Tab-separated table of C-alpha atoms in Angstrom:
chain	number	residue	atom	x	y	z
A	1392	MET	CA	-36.594	12.220	-56.395
A	1393	ARG	CA	-39.816	14.044	-55.517
A	1394	LEU	CA	-40.032	17.287	-53.593
A	1395	VAL	CA	-42.893	19.503	-52.482
A	1396	ARG	CA	-42.537	23.252	-52.963
A	1397	ILE	CA	-44.635	26.336	-52.154
A	1398	PRO	CA	-43.699	28.500	-55.177
A	1399	SER	CA	-46.170	31.253	-54.287
A	1400	PRO	CA	-49.039	31.838	-51.853
A	1401	GLY	CA	-51.896	29.420	-52.380
A	1402	VAL	CA	-49.847	27.129	-54.636
A	1403	ILE	CA	-48.124	23.799	-53.949
A	1404	SER	CA	-46.149	21.935	-56.609
A	1405	VAL	CA	-44.628	18.455	-56.664
A	1406	GLU	CA	-41.372	18.503	-58.607
A	1407	GLU	CA	-38.578	16.148	-59.650
A	1408	ALA	CA	-34.977	16.801	-58.641
A	1409	PRO	CA	-31.712	14.826	-58.621
A	1410	LYS	CA	-30.996	12.673	-55.600
A	1411	PRO	CA	-28.366	14.483	-53.489
A	1412	GLU	CA	-24.929	13.018	-52.906
A	1413	VAL	CA	-23.446	12.712	-49.454
A	1414	ALA	CA	-20.185	14.532	-48.674
A	1415	ALA	CA	-17.724	14.385	-45.785
A	1416	GLY	CA	-19.374	15.130	-42.456
A	1417	GLN	CA	-22.842	14.644	-43.879
A	1418	VAL	CA	-25.623	12.074	-43.601
A	1419	LEU	CA	-27.928	11.133	-46.481
A	1420	LEU	CA	-31.452	10.626	-45.199
A	1421	LYS	CA	-34.357	8.802	-46.796
A	1422	MET	CA	-37.327	10.870	-45.669
A	1423	ASN	CA	-40.145	8.561	-44.590
A	1424	TYR	CA	-42.602	11.031	-43.061
A	1425	VAL	CA	-42.564	14.826	-42.922
A	1426	GLY	CA	-45.132	16.897	-41.036
A	1427	PHE	CA	-46.806	20.090	-42.161
A	1428	CYS	CA	-46.953	22.578	-39.276
A	1429	GLY	CA	-48.562	25.934	-38.628
A	1430	SER	CA	-45.623	27.848	-40.096
A	1431	ASP	CA	-46.015	25.863	-43.334
A	1432	LEU	CA	-49.719	26.740	-43.396
A	1433	ASN	CA	-48.862	30.415	-42.948
A	1434	THR	CA	-46.334	30.158	-45.789
A	1435	PHE	CA	-49.023	28.603	-47.986
A	1436	LEU	CA	-51.374	31.467	-47.078
A	1437	GLY	CA	-48.701	34.119	-47.716
A	1438	ARG	CA	-48.556	35.167	-44.056
A	1439	ASN	CA	-45.115	33.877	-43.074
A	1440	LEU	CA	-42.799	36.842	-43.478
A	1441	MET	CA	-39.785	34.766	-42.421
A	1442	ALA	CA	-40.124	32.165	-45.202
A	1443	LYS	CA	-37.777	32.299	-48.177
A	1444	GLU	CA	-39.258	32.612	-51.636
A	1445	ALA	CA	-40.437	29.352	-53.264
A	1446	VAL	CA	-39.437	27.372	-50.195
A	1447	ILE	CA	-39.483	23.600	-49.801
A	1448	PRO	CA	-41.419	23.290	-46.500
A	1449	GLY	CA	-41.029	20.796	-43.684
A	1450	HIS	CA	-38.978	20.474	-40.510
A	1451	GLU	CA	-40.821	17.731	-38.618
A	1452	THR	CA	-39.156	14.567	-39.790
A	1453	GLY	CA	-39.062	10.822	-39.476
A	1454	ALA	CA	-36.261	9.415	-41.586
A	1455	THR	CA	-33.884	6.501	-42.152
A	1456	ILE	CA	-30.145	6.897	-42.637
A	1457	GLU	CA	-29.313	5.887	-46.217
A	1458	SER	CA	-25.553	6.455	-46.050
A	1459	THR	CA	-22.916	8.486	-44.233
A	1460	GLY	CA	-19.945	10.495	-45.468
A	1461	ALA	CA	-16.349	10.406	-44.310
A	1462	GLY	CA	-15.818	11.590	-40.762
A	1463	VAL	CA	-19.328	10.840	-39.517
A	1464	PRO	CA	-19.205	9.178	-36.060
A	1465	ASP	CA	-19.840	5.430	-35.890
A	1466	PHE	CA	-22.969	5.770	-33.749
A	1467	LEU	CA	-24.823	6.937	-36.874
A	1468	LYS	CA	-25.282	3.908	-39.111
A	1469	PRO	CA	-27.242	3.187	-42.301
A	1470	GLY	CA	-30.692	1.814	-41.544
A	1471	MET	CA	-31.130	3.750	-38.290
A	1472	THR	CA	-34.425	5.534	-37.617
A	1473	VAL	CA	-33.763	9.185	-36.832
A	1474	THR	CA	-35.285	12.620	-36.590
A	1475	VAL	CA	-33.631	15.968	-37.254
A	1476	ASN	CA	-32.789	19.106	-35.302
A	1477	PRO	CA	-33.960	21.603	-37.953
A	1478	TYR	CA	-32.355	24.758	-36.559
A	1479	THR	CA	-29.010	26.335	-37.378
A	1480	ASN	CA	-26.824	28.300	-35.006
A	1481	CYS	CA	-23.956	30.633	-35.794
A	1482	GLY	CA	-21.870	29.907	-32.696
A	1483	HIS	CA	-20.871	33.525	-32.089
A	1484	CYS	CA	-24.007	35.609	-31.357
A	1485	ALA	CA	-24.974	36.441	-27.773
A	1486	ALA	CA	-27.433	33.534	-27.544
A	1487	CYS	CA	-24.964	30.972	-28.875
A	1488	ARG	CA	-22.171	32.206	-26.608
A	1489	SER	CA	-24.462	31.877	-23.582
A	1490	GLY	CA	-25.401	28.272	-24.415
A	1491	HIS	CA	-28.807	29.031	-25.970
A	1492	ALA	CA	-28.186	27.876	-29.530
A	1493	ASN	CA	-31.931	27.352	-29.976
A	1494	ALA	CA	-32.366	31.142	-29.862
A	1495	CYS	CA	-29.524	31.966	-32.258
A	1496	GLU	CA	-29.945	35.459	-33.666
A	1497	PHE	CA	-29.172	34.123	-37.135
A	1498	ASN	CA	-31.092	30.849	-36.959
A	1499	GLU	CA	-32.378	29.399	-40.219
A	1500	THR	CA	-35.015	26.718	-39.702
A	1501	LEU	CA	-35.589	24.011	-42.282
A	1502	GLY	CA	-38.660	24.822	-44.349
A	1503	VAL	CA	-38.669	28.497	-43.370
A	1504	GLN	CA	-35.489	30.477	-43.987
A	1505	ARG	CA	-33.953	27.562	-45.944
A	1506	ASP	CA	-35.342	24.687	-47.956
A	1507	GLY	CA	-36.814	21.971	-45.800
A	1508	ALA	CA	-37.374	18.246	-45.601
A	1509	MET	CA	-40.490	17.762	-47.749
A	1510	ARG	CA	-38.685	15.514	-50.247
A	1511	ASP	CA	-37.571	11.933	-50.756
A	1512	TYR	CA	-33.931	12.492	-49.799
A	1513	MET	CA	-31.787	15.195	-48.235
A	1514	VAL	CA	-28.306	15.581	-46.789
A	1515	LEU	CA	-27.562	17.258	-43.477
A	1516	PRO	CA	-24.545	17.712	-41.196
A	1517	TRP	CA	-24.234	14.729	-38.883
A	1518	GLU	CA	-24.529	17.003	-35.841
A	1519	LYS	CA	-28.203	17.652	-36.708
A	1520	ILE	CA	-29.180	13.973	-36.742
A	1521	ILE	CA	-30.968	12.658	-33.627
A	1522	PRO	CA	-31.190	8.857	-33.259
A	1523	ALA	CA	-34.652	7.557	-32.374
A	1524	GLN	CA	-34.238	3.789	-32.426
A	1525	GLY	CA	-37.394	2.049	-31.288
A	1526	LEU	CA	-39.751	4.723	-32.597
A	1527	SER	CA	-41.560	4.356	-35.884
A	1528	PRO	CA	-40.494	6.865	-38.539
A	1529	ARG	CA	-44.057	8.214	-38.523
A	1530	ASP	CA	-43.954	8.950	-34.796
A	1531	CYS	CA	-40.536	10.559	-35.225
A	1532	ALA	CA	-42.288	13.301	-37.206
A	1533	LEU	CA	-44.057	14.295	-33.961
A	1534	VAL	CA	-40.858	14.770	-31.964
A	1535	GLU	CA	-39.897	18.298	-33.042
A	1536	PRO	CA	-43.254	20.027	-32.396
A	1537	MET	CA	-43.656	18.295	-29.039
A	1538	SER	CA	-40.108	19.291	-28.093
A	1539	VAL	CA	-41.056	22.966	-28.454
A	1540	GLY	CA	-43.683	22.483	-25.736
A	1541	PHE	CA	-41.229	20.510	-23.609
A	1542	HIS	CA	-38.764	23.397	-23.878
A	1543	ALA	CA	-41.362	25.929	-22.711
A	1544	VAL	CA	-41.946	23.909	-19.543
A	1545	SER	CA	-38.206	23.843	-18.914
A	1546	ARG	CA	-38.073	27.624	-19.335
A	1547	ALA	CA	-40.590	27.988	-16.493
A	1548	GLN	CA	-38.693	25.485	-14.318
A	1549	VAL	CA	-41.973	23.707	-13.587
A	1550	THR	CA	-42.060	21.399	-10.550
A	1551	ASP	CA	-44.636	19.239	-8.795
A	1552	SER	CA	-45.720	22.202	-6.655
A	1553	ASP	CA	-46.924	24.207	-9.663
A	1554	THR	CA	-50.331	24.687	-11.216
A	1555	VAL	CA	-49.755	25.212	-14.929
A	1556	MET	CA	-52.306	26.625	-17.340
A	1557	VAL	CA	-51.556	25.749	-20.980
A	1558	MET	CA	-53.438	27.977	-23.405
A	1559	GLY	CA	-53.850	26.163	-26.717
A	1560	CYS	CA	-54.027	22.405	-27.209
A	1561	GLY	CA	-52.403	22.112	-30.613
A	1562	MET	CA	-49.241	20.057	-31.027
A	1563	ILE	CA	-46.998	22.501	-29.172
A	1564	GLY	CA	-49.514	22.915	-26.358
A	1565	VAL	CA	-49.816	19.134	-26.183
A	1566	GLY	CA	-46.061	18.932	-25.661
A	1567	ALA	CA	-46.302	21.430	-22.796
A	1568	ILE	CA	-49.196	19.505	-21.211
A	1569	VAL	CA	-47.286	16.235	-21.351
A	1570	ARG	CA	-44.040	17.682	-20.004
A	1571	ALA	CA	-45.693	19.602	-17.163
A	1572	SER	CA	-47.699	16.543	-16.092
A	1573	LEU	CA	-44.568	14.360	-16.247
A	1574	ARG	CA	-42.962	16.804	-13.804
A	1575	GLY	CA	-45.892	16.316	-11.420
A	1576	ALA	CA	-47.567	19.688	-11.931
A	1577	THR	CA	-51.329	20.166	-11.878
A	1578	VAL	CA	-52.174	21.053	-15.473
A	1579	ILE	CA	-55.158	23.124	-16.623
A	1580	ALA	CA	-55.648	22.918	-20.407
A	1581	VAL	CA	-57.540	25.713	-22.184
A	1582	ASP	CA	-58.871	25.580	-25.730
A	1583	LEU	CA	-61.974	26.279	-27.816
A	1584	ASP	CA	-62.408	22.687	-29.007
A	1585	ASP	CA	-63.873	19.950	-26.810
A	1586	ASP	CA	-62.160	17.150	-28.753
A	1587	LYS	CA	-58.749	18.693	-28.159
A	1588	LEU	CA	-59.578	19.181	-24.496
A	1589	ALA	CA	-60.607	15.537	-24.160
A	1590	LEU	CA	-57.258	14.510	-25.628
A	1591	ALA	CA	-55.491	16.921	-23.249
A	1592	ARG	CA	-57.040	15.046	-20.320
A	1593	ARG	CA	-55.760	11.734	-21.659
A	1594	LEU	CA	-52.303	13.264	-21.972
A	1595	GLY	CA	-52.162	14.429	-18.355
A	1596	ALA	CA	-54.282	17.561	-17.877
A	1597	ALA	CA	-56.088	17.446	-14.527
A	1598	HIS	CA	-58.630	20.067	-15.612
A	1599	THR	CA	-59.862	21.486	-18.894
A	1600	ILE	CA	-61.614	24.740	-19.743
A	1601	ASN	CA	-63.410	25.508	-22.981
A	1602	SER	CA	-62.961	29.281	-22.984
A	1603	LYS	CA	-65.651	29.611	-25.655
A	1604	THR	CA	-68.390	28.110	-23.486
A	1605	GLN	CA	-67.016	28.648	-19.946
A	1606	ASP	CA	-65.944	31.798	-18.146
A	1607	LEU	CA	-62.170	31.511	-17.947
A	1608	HIS	CA	-61.625	33.759	-14.932
A	1609	SER	CA	-64.312	32.350	-12.642
A	1610	THR	CA	-63.409	28.767	-13.518
A	1611	LEU	CA	-59.740	29.414	-12.779
A	1612	MET	CA	-60.597	31.033	-9.467
A	1613	GLU	CA	-62.584	27.946	-8.523
A	1614	LEU	CA	-59.834	25.556	-9.567
A	1615	THR	CA	-57.003	27.469	-7.866
A	1616	ALA	CA	-58.691	28.609	-4.635
A	1617	GLY	CA	-58.746	32.183	-5.869
A	1618	THR	CA	-55.056	32.607	-6.690
A	1619	GLY	CA	-54.837	31.799	-10.374
A	1620	PRO	CA	-52.267	29.434	-11.912
A	1621	ASN	CA	-48.710	30.232	-10.952
A	1622	VAL	CA	-47.456	29.244	-14.434
A	1623	VAL	CA	-49.147	30.132	-17.727
A	1624	ILE	CA	-47.854	28.833	-21.062
A	1625	GLU	CA	-49.227	30.763	-24.042
A	1626	ALA	CA	-49.210	28.428	-27.063
A	1627	VAL	CA	-51.747	30.165	-29.312
A	1628	GLY	CA	-50.303	33.491	-30.399
A	1629	SER	CA	-53.436	35.657	-30.326
A	1630	VAL	CA	-54.218	38.992	-28.710
A	1631	PRO	CA	-56.903	37.590	-26.336
A	1632	THR	CA	-54.755	34.698	-25.109
A	1633	TYR	CA	-51.748	36.917	-24.423
A	1634	GLN	CA	-53.955	39.324	-22.495
A	1635	ALA	CA	-55.558	36.476	-20.560
A	1636	ALA	CA	-52.150	35.026	-19.684
A	1637	ILE	CA	-51.131	38.257	-17.948
A	1638	ALA	CA	-54.525	38.810	-16.350
A	1639	GLU	CA	-54.963	35.295	-14.970
A	1640	VAL	CA	-51.475	34.308	-13.822
A	1641	ALA	CA	-50.997	34.385	-10.063
A	1642	TYR	CA	-49.058	37.077	-8.267
A	1643	SER	CA	-45.326	36.375	-8.564
A	1644	GLY	CA	-46.170	33.890	-11.312
A	1645	ARG	CA	-44.375	32.891	-14.495
A	1646	VAL	CA	-45.635	33.433	-18.037
A	1647	VAL	CA	-43.999	31.595	-20.941
A	1648	CYS	CA	-44.639	32.954	-24.433
A	1649	ILE	CA	-44.409	30.531	-27.372
A	1650	GLY	CA	-47.065	31.772	-29.787
A	1651	TYR	CA	-46.333	34.380	-32.452
A	1652	SER	CA	-49.119	36.971	-32.451
A	1653	LYS	CA	-49.929	38.255	-35.927
A	1654	SER	CA	-50.616	41.718	-34.512
A	1655	ASP	CA	-49.240	43.823	-31.671
A	1656	VAL	CA	-50.687	43.084	-28.244
A	1657	GLN	CA	-51.631	45.835	-25.791
A	1658	LEU	CA	-50.804	44.639	-22.284
A	1659	PRO	CA	-51.427	46.206	-18.853
A	1660	THR	CA	-47.783	46.645	-17.941
A	1661	SER	CA	-48.756	47.743	-14.451
A	1662	LEU	CA	-49.516	44.077	-13.762
A	1663	PHE	CA	-45.926	43.185	-14.654
A	1664	VAL	CA	-44.866	45.269	-11.656
A	1665	LYS	CA	-47.786	44.719	-9.273
A	1666	LYS	CA	-47.628	40.954	-9.696
A	1667	GLU	CA	-43.811	40.948	-9.949
A	1668	LEU	CA	-44.137	38.602	-12.921
A	1669	HIS	CA	-41.452	36.484	-14.514
A	1670	ILE	CA	-42.052	36.637	-18.284
A	1671	PHE	CA	-40.123	34.258	-20.529
A	1672	GLY	CA	-39.875	33.864	-24.251
A	1673	SER	CA	-39.498	30.295	-25.477
A	1674	ARG	CA	-38.086	29.565	-28.911
A	1675	ASN	CA	-37.548	26.240	-30.662
A	1676	ALA	CA	-35.967	23.511	-28.521
A	1677	MET	CA	-32.666	22.191	-27.220
A	1678	PRO	CA	-31.204	18.743	-27.978
A	1679	GLY	CA	-32.180	17.615	-24.485
A	1680	ASP	CA	-35.806	18.461	-25.234
A	1681	PHE	CA	-35.746	16.246	-28.331
A	1682	GLU	CA	-34.264	13.409	-26.299
A	1683	ALA	CA	-36.876	13.824	-23.547
A	1684	VAL	CA	-39.713	13.600	-26.100
A	1685	ILE	CA	-38.194	10.459	-27.616
A	1686	ARG	CA	-37.956	8.832	-24.182
A	1687	TYR	CA	-41.582	9.732	-23.514
A	1688	LEU	CA	-42.813	8.337	-26.830
A	1689	LEU	CA	-40.839	5.131	-26.291
A	1690	ARG	CA	-43.008	4.423	-23.255
A	1691	GLY	CA	-45.852	3.722	-25.660
A	1692	GLN	CA	-48.379	5.676	-23.597
A	1693	CYS	CA	-48.990	8.493	-26.071
A	1694	PRO	CA	-51.935	8.060	-28.482
A	1695	THR	CA	-49.826	9.195	-31.430
A	1696	SER	CA	-52.439	8.226	-34.017
A	1697	GLU	CA	-54.795	10.773	-32.485
A	1698	LEU	CA	-52.215	13.511	-33.000
A	1699	ILE	CA	-52.130	12.893	-36.762
A	1700	SER	CA	-55.177	14.286	-38.517
A	1701	SER	CA	-54.256	12.800	-41.886
A	1702	CYS	CA	-51.399	10.924	-43.543
A	1703	ILE	CA	-51.177	11.687	-47.253
A	1704	GLY	CA	-48.953	11.238	-50.267
A	1705	PRO	CA	-47.071	14.223	-51.744
A	1706	GLY	CA	-49.619	14.549	-54.545
A	1707	LYS	CA	-52.355	15.305	-52.002
A	1708	ALA	CA	-50.439	18.118	-50.280
A	1709	PHE	CA	-52.350	20.951	-51.969
A	1710	ASP	CA	-55.776	19.518	-51.112
A	1711	ALA	CA	-54.726	18.867	-47.509
A	1712	MET	CA	-53.421	22.389	-47.003
A	1713	ARG	CA	-56.568	23.895	-48.538
A	1714	GLU	CA	-58.720	21.872	-46.138
A	1715	TRP	CA	-56.516	22.928	-43.206
A	1716	ALA	CA	-56.803	26.582	-44.208
A	1717	ASP	CA	-60.587	26.244	-44.275
A	1718	ALA	CA	-60.758	24.670	-40.785
A	1719	PRO	CA	-57.505	25.449	-38.928
A	1720	GLY	CA	-58.823	24.597	-35.478
A	1721	ARG	CA	-59.634	21.005	-36.378
A	1722	VAL	CA	-56.152	19.885	-37.414
A	1723	PHE	CA	-53.347	18.608	-35.194
A	1724	ARG	CA	-50.851	17.493	-37.799
A	1725	ILE	CA	-50.810	16.556	-41.464
A	1726	VAL	CA	-48.065	14.071	-42.194
A	1727	VAL	CA	-46.767	13.443	-45.718
A	1728	ASP	CA	-45.742	9.852	-46.461
A	1729	PHE	CA	-42.667	9.603	-48.726
A	1730	ASN	CA	-42.349	5.808	-48.528
């Protein structure tokens, strides 16, 4: 079988390996589509300090069950279209014991701390398989990144009385926009790219702000009658966006942090107190978030083709990643076709 590996920064290789064999409690998956995400790009660029050496990337998957081992429940059957929960959890750390397995202290995500799904076949424990009957395998590869945005909205306990500013309209921000709008909130999408903002409107944003060409503060004051949004979801991971999230959120508001900033952020901590802010981290996603994304996609209202910048074969992975590195703001998702 074929697999894609990042043996060193700036290098991608396509290799041959034996097809894995399924064991008890495991499911053998035929990988149909696997997405490259921002963490894979950072691994390719040598910036992902969490990635194992010479890692096989990929944790955004659309697959078909090839076979199942002994002891796998009957609801998982060969031929089913599925996606994968790519996170591990130890079961005994503080997060796991409190029911937050997504934030396990010892988590190892596929394609980061352990070899991922960018290959023709792989075996996984049956507990990590998420049925997605009715979705195309290609669209299944969008479920995991959207679920991260869905989870952030759940962290803020967003309702229809909220005004939610989502900073960053990449795939994770898109998930937050969709989930917040589904909950009836008024969504303000912020980005530097007009094409992404236009898509954000089609996905449920009531207002959009290009913070490169518009003044963020004055526009927000106009849109929110001078109060600011009472929920801000930071889905960029940059110093300016983190600072803007704290500065612009309303008094007694909620800030949800998804993005990893590559450098330390200086924040006016006095605003934490003066505004009596609720500040949440949001990591990965829970099984319920995956299921909510699948239900949303099954409605057929999401323009999934617009979320996929390119669909390539494994042999084109290096060229695609080089092009993404040269123009990171123009790419939603690159999906690798293993059919």
